[in-house]
Each structure stands twice: as C-alpha cells, then as structure tokens.
Short mmCIF file of C-alpha atoms in Angstrom, two decimals:
data_model
loop_
_atom_site.label_atom_id
_atom_site.label_comp_id
_atom_site.label_asym_id
_atom_site.label_seq_id
_atom_site.Cartn_x
_atom_site.Cartn_y
_atom_site.Cartn_z
CA MET A 732 146.99 -29.05 -62.50
CA LYS A 733 143.72 -30.86 -62.35
CA GLN A 734 142.03 -27.61 -63.48
CA ALA A 735 144.27 -27.13 -66.17
CA SER A 736 143.43 -30.69 -67.40
CA ALA A 737 139.84 -30.03 -67.18
CA LYS A 738 140.12 -26.78 -69.25
CA SER A 739 142.01 -28.67 -72.10
CA LYS A 740 139.31 -31.54 -72.15
CA ILE A 741 136.79 -28.64 -72.31
CA ILE A 742 138.31 -27.21 -75.30
CA LYS A 743 138.95 -30.61 -76.84
CA MET A 744 135.30 -31.05 -76.73
CA ILE A 745 134.46 -27.68 -78.07
CA ILE A 746 136.65 -28.34 -81.19
CA THR A 747 135.14 -32.04 -81.85
CA ILE A 748 131.45 -30.37 -81.56
CA LEU A 749 132.51 -27.33 -83.85
CA VAL A 750 133.93 -29.62 -86.56
CA GLY A 751 130.86 -31.52 -86.76
CA ILE A 752 128.67 -28.05 -86.85
CA VAL A 753 130.69 -26.52 -89.42
CA ILE A 754 130.85 -29.75 -91.74
CA PHE A 755 126.89 -29.93 -91.52
CA VAL A 756 126.36 -26.22 -92.22
CA LEU A 757 128.46 -26.44 -95.34
CA PRO A 758 126.78 -27.00 -98.77
CA THR A 759 125.72 -30.55 -99.18
CA PRO A 760 128.07 -32.16 -102.15
CA GLU A 761 126.17 -32.97 -105.34
CA GLY A 762 124.87 -36.50 -105.32
CA LEU A 763 124.69 -36.74 -101.53
CA SER A 764 121.51 -36.67 -99.45
CA VAL A 765 121.11 -34.14 -96.48
CA HIS A 766 120.89 -37.22 -94.56
CA ALA A 767 124.29 -38.52 -95.72
CA TRP A 768 125.93 -35.27 -95.23
CA GLY A 769 124.70 -34.92 -91.76
CA TYR A 770 125.89 -38.43 -90.79
CA LEU A 771 129.45 -37.71 -92.55
CA ALA A 772 129.48 -34.58 -90.39
CA LEU A 773 128.66 -36.65 -87.06
CA PHE A 774 131.37 -39.48 -88.34
CA ILE A 775 134.15 -37.05 -88.82
CA ALA A 776 133.17 -35.26 -85.47
CA LEU A 777 133.67 -38.47 -84.10
CA ILE A 778 137.07 -39.48 -85.53
CA VAL A 779 138.31 -35.73 -84.25
CA GLY A 780 136.95 -36.89 -80.68
CA LEU A 781 139.01 -40.13 -80.75
CA ILE A 782 142.13 -38.17 -81.68
CA LEU A 783 141.74 -35.40 -79.17
CA GLU A 784 139.89 -37.52 -76.38
CA PRO A 785 137.87 -35.09 -74.46
CA ILE A 786 136.18 -37.96 -72.94
CA ALA A 787 136.61 -41.49 -73.02
CA PRO A 788 136.59 -43.11 -76.37
CA ALA A 789 133.82 -45.51 -75.53
CA LEU A 790 131.62 -42.83 -74.13
CA LEU A 791 132.13 -40.85 -77.22
CA SER A 792 131.32 -43.21 -79.67
CA LEU A 793 128.14 -44.14 -77.50
CA ILE A 794 127.03 -40.50 -77.56
CA THR A 795 127.59 -40.46 -81.18
CA ILE A 796 125.47 -43.60 -81.74
CA ALA A 797 122.76 -42.25 -79.50
CA ILE A 798 122.76 -38.84 -81.73
CA ALA A 799 122.57 -41.07 -84.97
CA ILE A 800 119.40 -43.10 -83.43
CA LEU A 801 117.82 -40.15 -81.98
CA PHE A 802 117.88 -38.13 -85.55
CA LYS A 803 117.55 -41.45 -87.51
CA ILE A 804 120.34 -40.57 -89.70
CA GLY A 805 122.52 -43.74 -89.88
CA PRO A 806 120.20 -46.36 -90.92
CA VAL A 807 118.89 -44.38 -93.68
CA GLY A 808 119.40 -45.93 -97.34
CA THR A 809 118.76 -48.79 -99.21
CA GLU A 810 119.43 -51.31 -96.59
CA TYR A 811 116.80 -50.13 -94.25
CA GLY A 812 114.37 -47.70 -96.44
CA HIS A 813 112.02 -45.87 -94.17
CA VAL A 814 112.98 -45.62 -90.50
CA ASN A 815 110.77 -45.68 -87.31
CA ALA A 816 112.25 -45.40 -84.09
CA GLN A 817 112.62 -49.32 -83.51
CA THR A 818 114.40 -49.88 -86.63
CA ALA A 819 116.84 -46.91 -85.71
CA VAL A 820 117.76 -48.60 -82.20
CA GLN A 821 118.17 -51.82 -84.03
CA TRP A 822 120.57 -50.39 -86.08
CA GLY A 823 122.22 -48.65 -83.36
CA LEU A 824 122.90 -51.75 -81.06
CA SER A 825 123.55 -53.93 -84.12
CA GLY A 826 127.36 -53.63 -83.23
CA PHE A 827 127.01 -55.36 -80.45
CA ALA A 828 125.75 -58.54 -82.32
CA ASN A 829 129.10 -58.60 -84.45
CA THR A 830 131.18 -61.69 -84.18
CA VAL A 831 134.59 -59.42 -84.20
CA VAL A 832 133.47 -57.94 -81.39
CA TRP A 833 132.60 -60.56 -79.20
CA LEU A 834 136.04 -62.58 -80.37
CA ILE A 835 137.83 -59.55 -78.86
CA PHE A 836 135.69 -59.24 -75.63
CA SER A 837 136.53 -62.91 -75.14
CA ALA A 838 140.04 -62.85 -75.63
CA PHE A 839 140.54 -59.92 -73.30
CA MET A 840 139.21 -62.62 -70.84
CA ILE A 841 141.55 -64.93 -71.90
CA GLY A 842 144.48 -62.52 -71.21
CA ILE A 843 143.05 -62.09 -67.69
CA GLY A 844 143.43 -65.91 -67.59
CA PHE A 845 147.03 -65.84 -68.04
CA THR A 846 147.72 -63.19 -65.46
CA LYS A 847 145.52 -64.60 -62.55
CA SER A 848 146.78 -68.47 -62.91
CA GLY A 849 150.46 -67.20 -62.84
CA LEU A 850 151.05 -68.89 -65.86
CA GLY A 851 152.36 -65.93 -67.91
CA ARG A 852 154.73 -64.99 -65.18
CA ARG A 853 156.03 -68.68 -65.11
CA ILE A 854 156.48 -68.93 -68.77
CA SER A 855 158.36 -65.43 -68.78
CA LEU A 856 160.75 -66.32 -65.77
CA TYR A 857 161.26 -69.97 -67.29
CA LEU A 858 162.31 -68.33 -70.56
CA VAL A 859 164.62 -65.63 -68.93
CA SER A 860 166.15 -68.49 -66.86
CA LYS A 861 167.01 -70.37 -70.07
CA LEU A 862 168.13 -67.48 -72.21
CA GLY A 863 169.20 -64.70 -70.06
CA LYS A 864 172.80 -65.39 -69.63
CA LYS A 865 173.54 -63.06 -72.68
CA THR A 866 171.79 -59.55 -73.18
CA LEU A 867 171.01 -60.54 -76.77
CA GLY A 868 169.49 -63.74 -75.42
CA LEU A 869 167.37 -62.07 -72.99
CA GLY A 870 166.21 -59.85 -75.92
CA TYR A 871 165.11 -63.04 -77.76
CA ALA A 872 163.47 -64.40 -74.40
CA ILE A 873 161.28 -61.16 -74.43
CA ALA A 874 160.39 -61.70 -77.86
CA ILE A 875 159.49 -65.21 -77.43
CA ILE A 876 157.20 -63.98 -74.37
CA ASP A 877 155.21 -61.61 -76.38
CA GLY A 878 154.79 -64.27 -78.95
CA ILE A 879 153.23 -66.66 -76.68
CA LEU A 880 151.14 -64.20 -75.25
CA ALA A 881 149.87 -62.46 -78.44
CA PRO A 882 147.31 -64.59 -79.89
CA PHE A 883 145.50 -64.44 -76.59
CA ILE A 884 145.82 -60.85 -75.44
CA PRO A 885 144.36 -58.77 -78.24
CA SER A 886 145.31 -55.22 -76.66
CA ASN A 887 149.05 -54.85 -77.59
CA ALA A 888 149.18 -52.32 -74.96
CA ALA A 889 147.75 -54.74 -72.27
CA ARG A 890 150.24 -57.16 -73.25
CA SER A 891 153.22 -54.62 -73.14
CA GLY A 892 151.95 -53.46 -69.55
CA SER A 893 151.97 -57.19 -68.37
CA MET A 894 155.23 -57.52 -69.17
CA TYR A 895 156.46 -54.34 -67.88
CA PRO A 896 156.86 -55.16 -64.29
CA MET A 897 159.03 -57.96 -65.12
CA ILE A 898 161.21 -56.70 -67.84
CA SER A 899 161.90 -53.10 -65.70
CA SER A 900 162.96 -55.14 -62.89
CA ILE A 901 166.22 -56.31 -64.49
CA PRO A 902 168.05 -53.27 -65.63
CA PRO A 903 168.27 -51.62 -61.91
CA MET A 904 170.17 -55.01 -60.90
CA PHE A 905 173.03 -53.62 -63.17
CA ASP A 906 172.68 -50.05 -62.16
CA SER A 907 170.77 -49.18 -65.36
CA THR A 908 168.01 -46.82 -64.82
CA PRO A 909 166.27 -43.94 -66.90
CA GLU A 910 168.24 -41.30 -65.37
CA ASN A 911 171.51 -43.35 -64.83
CA ASN A 912 173.32 -45.62 -67.61
CA PRO A 913 170.03 -46.40 -69.33
CA ARG A 914 172.19 -47.51 -72.40
CA LYS A 915 173.76 -50.33 -70.13
CA ILE A 916 171.23 -52.76 -70.65
CA GLY A 917 167.36 -50.97 -69.77
CA SER A 918 167.34 -49.04 -73.39
CA TYR A 919 168.06 -52.38 -75.12
CA LEU A 920 165.41 -54.42 -73.37
CA ALA A 921 162.82 -51.66 -73.55
CA TYR A 922 163.21 -51.08 -77.28
CA THR A 923 163.41 -55.10 -77.95
CA ALA A 924 159.82 -55.20 -75.93
CA CYS A 925 158.51 -52.47 -77.98
CA ALA A 926 159.58 -53.74 -81.41
CA ALA A 927 158.61 -57.49 -80.70
CA GLY A 928 155.20 -56.16 -79.46
CA CYS A 929 154.48 -54.53 -82.81
CA VAL A 930 155.81 -57.41 -84.60
CA SER A 931 153.63 -59.65 -82.71
CA SER A 932 150.63 -57.59 -83.61
CA SER A 933 150.86 -58.32 -87.18
CA ILE A 934 151.84 -61.78 -86.84
CA PHE A 935 148.12 -62.98 -85.32
CA LEU A 936 144.89 -61.42 -86.12
CA THR A 937 143.95 -61.61 -82.67
CA ALA A 938 146.92 -59.98 -81.31
CA SER A 939 145.59 -56.41 -81.80
CA SER A 940 141.91 -55.18 -81.58
CA SER A 941 143.08 -52.68 -84.49
CA ASN A 942 143.35 -55.77 -86.83
CA SER A 943 139.97 -57.03 -86.20
CA LEU A 944 138.57 -53.43 -85.90
CA ALA A 945 140.10 -52.79 -89.29
CA LEU A 946 138.43 -56.11 -90.80
CA ALA A 947 135.10 -55.20 -89.48
CA PHE A 948 135.31 -52.24 -91.66
CA ILE A 949 136.41 -53.80 -94.55
CA SER A 950 133.66 -56.15 -94.18
CA LYS A 951 131.04 -53.45 -93.66
CA ALA A 952 132.30 -51.79 -96.81
CA GLY A 953 131.09 -55.17 -98.69
CA MET A 954 134.11 -56.63 -99.12
CA VAL A 955 135.52 -60.46 -97.81
CA VAL A 956 138.18 -60.52 -95.19
CA PRO A 957 140.65 -63.30 -93.90
CA ASN A 958 140.17 -65.70 -91.28
CA TRP A 959 142.20 -66.25 -88.30
CA LEU A 960 144.42 -68.98 -89.95
CA SER A 961 144.52 -67.37 -93.33
CA TRP A 962 145.88 -64.21 -91.73
CA PHE A 963 148.49 -66.18 -89.88
CA VAL A 964 149.30 -68.10 -93.12
CA ALA A 965 149.72 -64.87 -95.10
CA MET A 966 152.19 -63.44 -93.02
CA LEU A 967 154.10 -66.42 -92.00
CA PRO A 968 157.48 -65.88 -93.71
CA VAL A 969 157.80 -62.46 -92.97
CA SER A 970 156.69 -63.18 -89.24
CA ILE A 971 159.56 -65.74 -89.08
CA ILE A 972 161.80 -63.25 -90.18
CA LEU A 973 160.93 -60.43 -88.34
CA PHE A 974 160.75 -62.29 -85.25
CA LEU A 975 164.20 -63.75 -85.69
CA LEU A 976 165.67 -60.36 -86.94
CA THR A 977 164.20 -58.11 -84.30
CA PRO A 978 166.24 -58.47 -81.23
CA LEU A 979 169.22 -58.62 -83.39
CA LEU A 980 168.26 -55.75 -85.09
CA VAL A 981 167.89 -53.70 -81.91
CA TYR A 982 171.19 -55.03 -80.79
CA TRP A 983 172.86 -53.61 -83.97
CA PHE A 984 171.23 -50.26 -83.96
CA TYR A 985 170.66 -49.66 -80.22
CA PRO A 986 173.38 -51.73 -78.80
CA PRO A 987 173.69 -52.22 -74.75
CA THR A 988 177.07 -51.50 -73.36
CA LEU A 989 176.41 -54.80 -71.18
CA LYS A 990 176.66 -57.61 -73.31
CA GLY A 991 175.79 -60.21 -70.52
CA SER A 992 175.80 -61.39 -67.01
CA PRO A 993 174.89 -64.36 -65.08
CA GLU A 994 173.22 -62.57 -62.47
CA ILE A 995 170.05 -62.24 -64.59
CA VAL A 996 169.52 -66.05 -64.90
CA THR A 997 170.31 -66.32 -61.14
CA TRP A 998 167.52 -63.85 -60.48
CA ALA A 999 165.13 -65.47 -62.90
CA LYS A 1000 165.83 -68.90 -61.16
CA ASP A 1001 165.19 -67.50 -57.89
CA GLU A 1002 162.02 -65.88 -58.88
CA LEU A 1003 161.00 -69.21 -60.36
CA LYS A 1004 161.55 -71.11 -57.24
CA SER A 1005 159.37 -68.40 -55.36
CA VAL A 1006 156.45 -69.16 -57.67
CA GLY A 1007 156.65 -72.88 -56.57
CA LYS A 1008 155.49 -75.84 -58.57
CA MET A 1009 152.53 -75.27 -61.14
CA LYS A 1010 149.11 -75.19 -59.67
CA LYS A 1011 145.97 -76.42 -60.96
CA GLU A 1012 144.93 -73.32 -62.47
CA GLU A 1013 147.99 -73.13 -64.51
CA TYR A 1014 147.60 -76.56 -65.77
CA PHE A 1015 144.07 -75.40 -66.89
CA MET A 1016 144.89 -72.55 -68.50
CA LEU A 1017 147.68 -74.25 -70.40
CA LEU A 1018 145.17 -76.80 -71.71
CA ILE A 1019 142.61 -74.13 -72.65
CA SER A 1020 144.89 -72.19 -74.33
CA VAL A 1021 146.18 -75.07 -76.57
CA VAL A 1022 142.72 -75.99 -77.29
CA ALA A 1023 141.80 -72.56 -78.33
CA LEU A 1024 145.04 -72.26 -80.58
CA VAL A 1025 144.04 -75.82 -82.15
CA LEU A 1026 140.36 -74.58 -82.69
CA TRP A 1027 141.53 -71.31 -84.23
CA ILE A 1028 143.92 -72.80 -86.57
CA GLY A 1029 141.42 -75.52 -87.50
CA GLY A 1030 138.25 -73.61 -87.11
CA SER A 1031 136.92 -74.27 -90.79
CA TYR A 1032 137.76 -78.20 -90.56
CA PHE A 1033 136.02 -78.03 -87.54
CA HIS A 1034 133.08 -75.75 -88.44
CA ILE A 1035 133.60 -73.89 -85.47
CA HIS A 1036 133.57 -69.88 -85.65
CA SER A 1037 136.59 -68.36 -84.05
CA THR A 1038 134.06 -66.03 -82.00
CA THR A 1039 132.57 -69.44 -80.60
CA THR A 1040 135.96 -70.89 -79.59
CA ALA A 1041 136.78 -67.67 -77.83
CA LEU A 1042 133.52 -67.52 -75.99
CA VAL A 1043 133.82 -71.21 -75.05
CA VAL A 1044 137.42 -70.68 -73.64
CA ALA A 1045 136.14 -67.60 -71.57
CA ILE A 1046 133.11 -69.90 -70.13
CA ALA A 1047 135.65 -72.76 -69.43
CA MET A 1048 138.06 -70.34 -67.45
CA VAL A 1049 135.30 -69.73 -65.22
CA ILE A 1050 134.07 -73.29 -64.75
CA LEU A 1051 137.36 -74.58 -64.35
CA LYS A 1052 137.96 -71.43 -61.78
CA VAL A 1053 141.14 -69.99 -63.54
CA ILE A 1054 139.05 -66.88 -63.12
CA THR A 1055 135.93 -65.79 -61.17
CA TRP A 1056 132.64 -64.69 -62.41
CA ASN A 1057 133.70 -61.37 -60.65
CA ASP A 1058 137.00 -61.33 -62.57
CA PHE A 1059 134.93 -61.53 -65.74
CA LEU A 1060 132.35 -58.79 -64.55
CA SER A 1061 135.14 -56.39 -63.03
CA ASN A 1062 137.54 -56.64 -66.19
CA LYS A 1063 137.10 -52.84 -67.20
CA PRO A 1064 139.44 -52.56 -70.34
CA ALA A 1065 137.27 -55.92 -71.86
CA TRP A 1066 133.89 -54.04 -71.31
CA ASN A 1067 135.24 -50.69 -72.55
CA VAL A 1068 136.81 -52.39 -75.61
CA MET A 1069 133.47 -53.98 -76.31
CA VAL A 1070 131.45 -50.83 -76.26
CA TRP A 1071 133.57 -48.75 -78.39
CA LEU A 1072 134.36 -51.29 -80.70
CA ALA A 1073 130.71 -52.27 -81.27
CA THR A 1074 129.93 -48.47 -81.72
CA LEU A 1075 132.55 -47.99 -84.01
CA VAL A 1076 131.32 -50.89 -86.31
CA THR A 1077 127.87 -49.76 -86.43
CA MET A 1078 129.29 -46.18 -87.24
CA ALA A 1079 131.47 -47.51 -90.01
CA GLY A 1080 128.54 -49.60 -91.55
CA GLY A 1081 126.31 -46.26 -91.25
CA LEU A 1082 128.64 -44.76 -93.81
CA LYS A 1083 127.46 -47.60 -96.49
CA ASN A 1084 123.74 -47.27 -95.22
CA VAL A 1085 123.45 -43.61 -96.18
CA GLY A 1086 125.05 -44.04 -99.51
CA PHE A 1087 128.48 -42.21 -98.82
CA ILE A 1088 130.41 -45.06 -99.82
CA GLU A 1089 128.77 -45.40 -103.42
CA TRP A 1090 128.99 -41.57 -103.63
CA ILE A 1091 132.70 -41.33 -102.71
CA SER A 1092 133.97 -44.39 -104.92
CA THR A 1093 132.66 -42.81 -107.82
CA LYS A 1094 135.17 -39.71 -107.11
CA PHE A 1095 138.26 -42.21 -107.54
CA ASP A 1096 137.48 -43.88 -110.39
CA HIS A 1097 140.13 -42.19 -112.38
CA LEU A 1098 142.71 -41.80 -109.87
CA PHE A 1099 145.21 -44.51 -110.75
CA ILE A 1100 144.53 -44.27 -114.38
CA GLY A 1101 148.21 -44.51 -115.85
CA PHE A 1102 150.03 -45.87 -113.35
CA PRO A 1103 151.02 -49.53 -113.49
CA PRO A 1104 149.27 -51.72 -110.89
CA PHE A 1105 152.30 -52.72 -108.96
CA VAL A 1106 153.22 -49.00 -108.51
CA ALA A 1107 149.72 -47.85 -107.31
CA ILE A 1108 149.48 -50.71 -104.82
CA ILE A 1109 153.25 -49.97 -103.44
CA GLY A 1110 152.18 -46.06 -103.36
CA LEU A 1111 148.84 -47.17 -101.44
CA LEU A 1112 150.45 -48.95 -99.23
CA LEU A 1113 153.32 -46.56 -98.18
CA LEU A 1114 150.45 -43.91 -98.09
CA PHE A 1115 148.23 -45.78 -95.84
CA SER A 1116 151.52 -46.63 -93.54
CA PHE A 1117 153.07 -43.42 -93.19
CA LEU A 1118 149.41 -41.66 -92.48
CA ARG A 1119 149.97 -43.34 -88.95
CA TYR A 1120 152.20 -40.29 -88.08
CA PHE A 1121 149.10 -38.49 -87.89
CA PHE A 1122 147.27 -40.56 -85.20
CA ALA A 1123 147.64 -41.37 -81.52
CA SER A 1124 145.47 -44.32 -81.66
CA ASN A 1125 145.31 -47.28 -83.97
CA THR A 1126 141.22 -47.02 -83.43
CA ALA A 1127 141.39 -43.54 -84.68
CA PHE A 1128 143.27 -44.41 -87.74
CA ALA A 1129 141.13 -47.65 -88.45
CA THR A 1130 138.29 -45.56 -88.29
CA ALA A 1131 139.23 -42.50 -90.07
CA PHE A 1132 140.79 -44.40 -93.18
CA MET A 1133 139.99 -48.13 -93.35
CA THR A 1134 136.79 -47.54 -95.45
CA ILE A 1135 138.40 -44.88 -97.78
CA PHE A 1136 141.36 -47.03 -98.42
CA VAL A 1137 138.84 -49.89 -99.32
CA ILE A 1138 137.28 -47.84 -101.93
CA LEU A 1139 141.00 -46.42 -103.33
CA ALA A 1140 141.94 -50.30 -103.35
CA GLN A 1141 138.73 -51.07 -105.55
CA SER A 1142 139.80 -47.80 -108.16
CA ILE A 1143 143.00 -49.59 -109.04
CA PRO A 1144 142.54 -50.94 -112.72
CA GLY A 1145 143.69 -54.57 -113.36
CA THR A 1146 143.87 -55.56 -109.33
CA ASP A 1147 142.12 -57.77 -107.06
CA PRO A 1148 140.93 -55.15 -104.37
CA VAL A 1149 140.75 -57.89 -101.63
CA LYS A 1150 144.28 -58.67 -102.10
CA THR A 1151 145.23 -54.90 -102.15
CA VAL A 1152 143.46 -54.65 -99.11
CA LEU A 1153 145.01 -57.36 -97.55
CA PHE A 1154 148.55 -55.90 -98.60
CA LEU A 1155 147.28 -52.78 -96.36
CA VAL A 1156 145.99 -54.45 -93.32
CA LEU A 1157 148.31 -57.02 -92.56
CA PRO A 1158 151.50 -54.47 -91.77
CA MET A 1159 149.29 -52.55 -89.63
CA GLY A 1160 150.69 -53.83 -86.31
CA PHE A 1161 154.54 -53.55 -86.93
CA VAL A 1162 154.01 -50.19 -88.50
CA GLY A 1163 152.80 -48.97 -85.42
CA ILE A 1164 156.59 -48.75 -84.58
CA LEU A 1165 157.01 -45.31 -86.24
CA ALA A 1166 156.26 -43.06 -83.51
CA PRO A 1167 155.95 -43.06 -79.55
CA TYR A 1168 152.15 -42.53 -79.80
CA THR A 1169 151.19 -44.63 -82.89
CA THR A 1170 150.24 -47.76 -80.83
CA GLY A 1171 150.52 -49.58 -77.38
CA PRO A 1172 153.91 -50.81 -77.23
CA THR A 1173 155.52 -47.80 -78.50
CA THR A 1174 153.38 -45.73 -75.69
CA VAL A 1175 153.99 -48.02 -72.77
CA TRP A 1176 157.70 -48.30 -73.53
CA TYR A 1177 158.63 -44.73 -74.49
CA ALA A 1178 156.89 -43.85 -71.29
CA SER A 1179 159.42 -45.92 -69.22
CA GLY A 1180 162.11 -43.27 -69.76
CA TYR A 1181 164.86 -45.67 -70.97
CA ILE A 1182 164.61 -44.39 -74.52
CA LYS A 1183 165.48 -41.02 -75.34
CA SER A 1184 162.88 -39.17 -77.62
CA SER A 1185 165.40 -38.56 -80.59
CA ASP A 1186 166.46 -42.11 -80.40
CA PHE A 1187 162.80 -43.30 -80.33
CA TRP A 1188 162.04 -41.20 -83.52
CA ARG A 1189 165.12 -42.25 -85.11
CA LEU A 1190 164.67 -45.79 -84.33
CA GLY A 1191 160.97 -45.76 -85.36
CA ILE A 1192 161.47 -44.67 -89.11
CA THR A 1193 164.44 -47.14 -89.37
CA PHE A 1194 162.68 -50.30 -88.22
CA GLY A 1195 159.17 -49.11 -89.59
CA MET A 1196 161.09 -48.86 -93.29
CA LEU A 1197 163.14 -51.89 -92.94
CA TYR A 1198 159.87 -54.03 -91.82
CA LEU A 1199 157.70 -52.78 -94.82
CA ILE A 1200 160.80 -53.50 -97.21
CA ILE A 1201 160.74 -56.76 -95.95
CA PHE A 1202 157.11 -57.11 -96.39
CA MET A 1203 157.06 -55.75 -99.80
CA VAL A 1204 160.14 -57.98 -100.86
CA ILE A 1205 158.97 -61.31 -99.06
CA GLY A 1206 155.49 -60.88 -98.31
CA MET A 1207 153.84 -59.49 -101.06
CA PRO A 1208 155.17 -61.97 -103.86
CA TYR A 1209 154.68 -64.73 -101.26
CA ILE A 1210 150.82 -63.73 -100.81
CA ASN A 1211 150.48 -63.59 -104.38
CA LEU A 1212 151.42 -67.05 -104.67
CA ILE A 1213 149.24 -68.60 -102.05
CA TYR A 1214 146.28 -66.06 -102.37
CA PRO A 1215 143.98 -68.70 -104.14
CA TYR A 1216 144.41 -71.19 -101.01
CA LEU A 1217 143.40 -68.43 -98.57
CA SER A 1218 139.88 -68.42 -96.92
CA PHE A 1219 137.80 -65.57 -96.97
CA ALA A 1220 134.40 -64.67 -95.58
CA ARG A 1221 132.14 -61.66 -95.23
#
C-alpha cells in the first residue's frame, strides 16, 4: 500500500514538473517577456502541484520560491527594475513580512488556547446540556459552538476536527453509527456541523485562512480590501439568516428519525460535572477572547491593526500560561500555514511584478461589453462559485483564480470593481459546501462515514444554491446600500 502511495506521488510530481516545462517551451505570447512567460509557467506548475499534492503544499511552495529566486524571474518588472541576488532573496522572503500571514499564524495560536485551556470543550458541553433535549436543538448547539470558535480558529478544518470527537460521541448512544442506523441521528449531526462550518467561514474574515489569502492576492493585484469589521458588517444580514436557517434546513432536507432524547442532556451534564469548575486558564482565555474581539471590531477606532491584536493575544496566552512556549513552537499546523501562505502571497505578487497582470487585463477589455452590469456581475459570481468543483483545496482555488477574477471584475463597464470583488469573496466560505472535497468541514464530515456519497452531492448543490440565492437576494442589495460606509485598505 505504501509502495503504491509513493508511486502515485512520484507520478503526480512528474506531471507537475512536465506542466511547467511544456508551458515554458511554448512560444511566448506577443506582449509578454520571456521572464514573464517563464514565471507564469512556474506559477501554473505550482497550482497543479497544489491540486495534486505530490508533496506537502508548504514544501512545494517553498521549492517554487527558491526556483524563482535562483533564476531571478519573480521580481523582474517595473517594481524592482534590474535585479541582483540580494534583491531577489528579499523579494522571495517578502511574504513573511505580510500582515495577513501573521494574522493567520497568530489566530492558529489562539485556537490552541481554546483547546489547551479546556474552555472550548466547556462551552460545547454547556450548550449541548441546554439545547440538546431535541435533535433540532442539538443542531443549533453545534452551530453556536462553531460560531463561537470561528473568529479565533482560521482553519475551518481544524475547527471541525476539534468539534468532531464531542459530536461523534453522541450518535452511538442511540445505536446510530456509520454502519448501523446513520440516519437515526448521526447523519443529521454530521451534516449540520459540516454546513455550520461552511457558513461561519463566510461570517468572519478570520474564520478561514482562504479568506485572508484571497484578500492578500486582491491587494497584490493593486486593489483595496475590507478590514475585519467591514467584512463582518457586509455579511451581517446574510450571516444571521444562514446561521438561523442552517440547522432547520438540514432538519428538513436530511431529517433524523430520532427527534429528541433527554439522554443527550444527561450525558452532557455528566461530562460537564467531570470537567469541574473553571480553571484560571479558562478565565484568562475568556478574557483574552473578549479583548481580541473588541480590538478586532474597533481596531480602526483604537488605531490598532488586526494583526497587532492577534500577536498581542498570542503573547498574552504564553505570559498568562494558557499555553506554553513549547505549545507555541510545536504548533505544526500554524508554522505549516505560515510557510505556504507567505510563499503563495509572494508568488501571487510576482504576477504583477513581471507584467503578467497588466498584459492579461488587456485581453478582457471587451469581454462584458453588451451585457447589463448586474447580469455580468451575477454571471461572474456563479462562475467563481462553481469553479470550486474542480479544486480540492481552497488554497489552490484562491491561488489559481483570485487574481484573474480581479481582472475580470475590472473589465465590467459601469461598475465598481472593488464592490464586484467583494461580491465574489464574501460567499467563498459557504460555497465550499458544494462537494466533499472543496473545503475543510466537508472533508472532515464526509470522512466520518455518516453521510452517503450520493446524499453529500445532492445536499451540496441544494445548500450551495440556497445560500447563493439568499446572498444575491439579500446580501448584494444590502452591500450596495452600506458600501460607502465600509472601510478598505491596501
């Protein structure tokens, strides 16, 4: 089995390399330099590699950056001019100075604090003990738990993974397992957790690393992006509607046969008793979380950058001994995300440096001429959303298409490109519900075995379309209304 897996990875790596080589040896299009064409070949090879994953994505991104630095093909262009070895290295490492990268890195540490302190588990058990008497109430408890954790855990996969042990321990109490009576209660709980994780990923900017990655690419393409509060405000009415509807919608479209049982409440209360009274680490974590939210929401008023808040919070957790310095150093997911996010931000910026963005933007000048602006925007949103079917990674999707769609948004006559791009990125989280592989929550809960493949695909398109319709009918007119009051920055 291991030999077959190794052979598969070798084949995937060969395909990745061949894609880059084939593109590079093709004739350079008119208007592009050889440097720009070579960089594009390297960038597309990276995208293919991120999709196929022959090796760890972070390592692949680091190798790609090293190649770009070695051959000095990334920083060539009007921004850097003539490039020497030192300038090339500075360009290659520039992503590690990006504020979004450090925001996500620090937020991962905050997620560790919720787990290590025990506060996350206590909140979960408390909500289940209060709402778990009915199966629908349990669905709402799951959604609330995810909503509480979402602003602080930027990996929706990690968030779902942290909730999985608690949620998966409930169905077996009622003889509901993936193999036996899954629809009794297990399937409902699993899909509610999945859908809630996707919805919360759109509610908060820091609820999914792909949100911040997309904004980093947008900024690198020369466009302003919303801050944490503006993102939250722009999504507010849609967030409330989707948050309230999701457990109920799952109850209607994927109903459990067991409608409720007091045993769930009893189990949660017993577990809560075994946890005992709140420890000082939990109080500290609660205080830190409140301070973080206040500063993220009122950052512009306090003149404190959101990344500064995240760094201060991470440091405070160590000082107050919520987590240890070793916890900080050993948080492999955080360091892994930091490496691939920093390198991807640099690679995306390189497309502008070499002149590719300017060149390709001229190719879309007349694409939307003849279409009413609203029709063009809706078409762009649907295209952007349903392309997700072709990507097994939010990272790969954002890397491959965000810059291109920024250019497409700028090519629609009579529209505000910044607003159009906002229409595209805000639904990114909940659109991930389309398929079992498109985002972290779908992957985690599909793997649980409680949801049949055919059910997952059917529910995915149903919920994906419902969410998009609600966004288009409620969200887009609302954003048009409050748009002048939103804050943007480069």
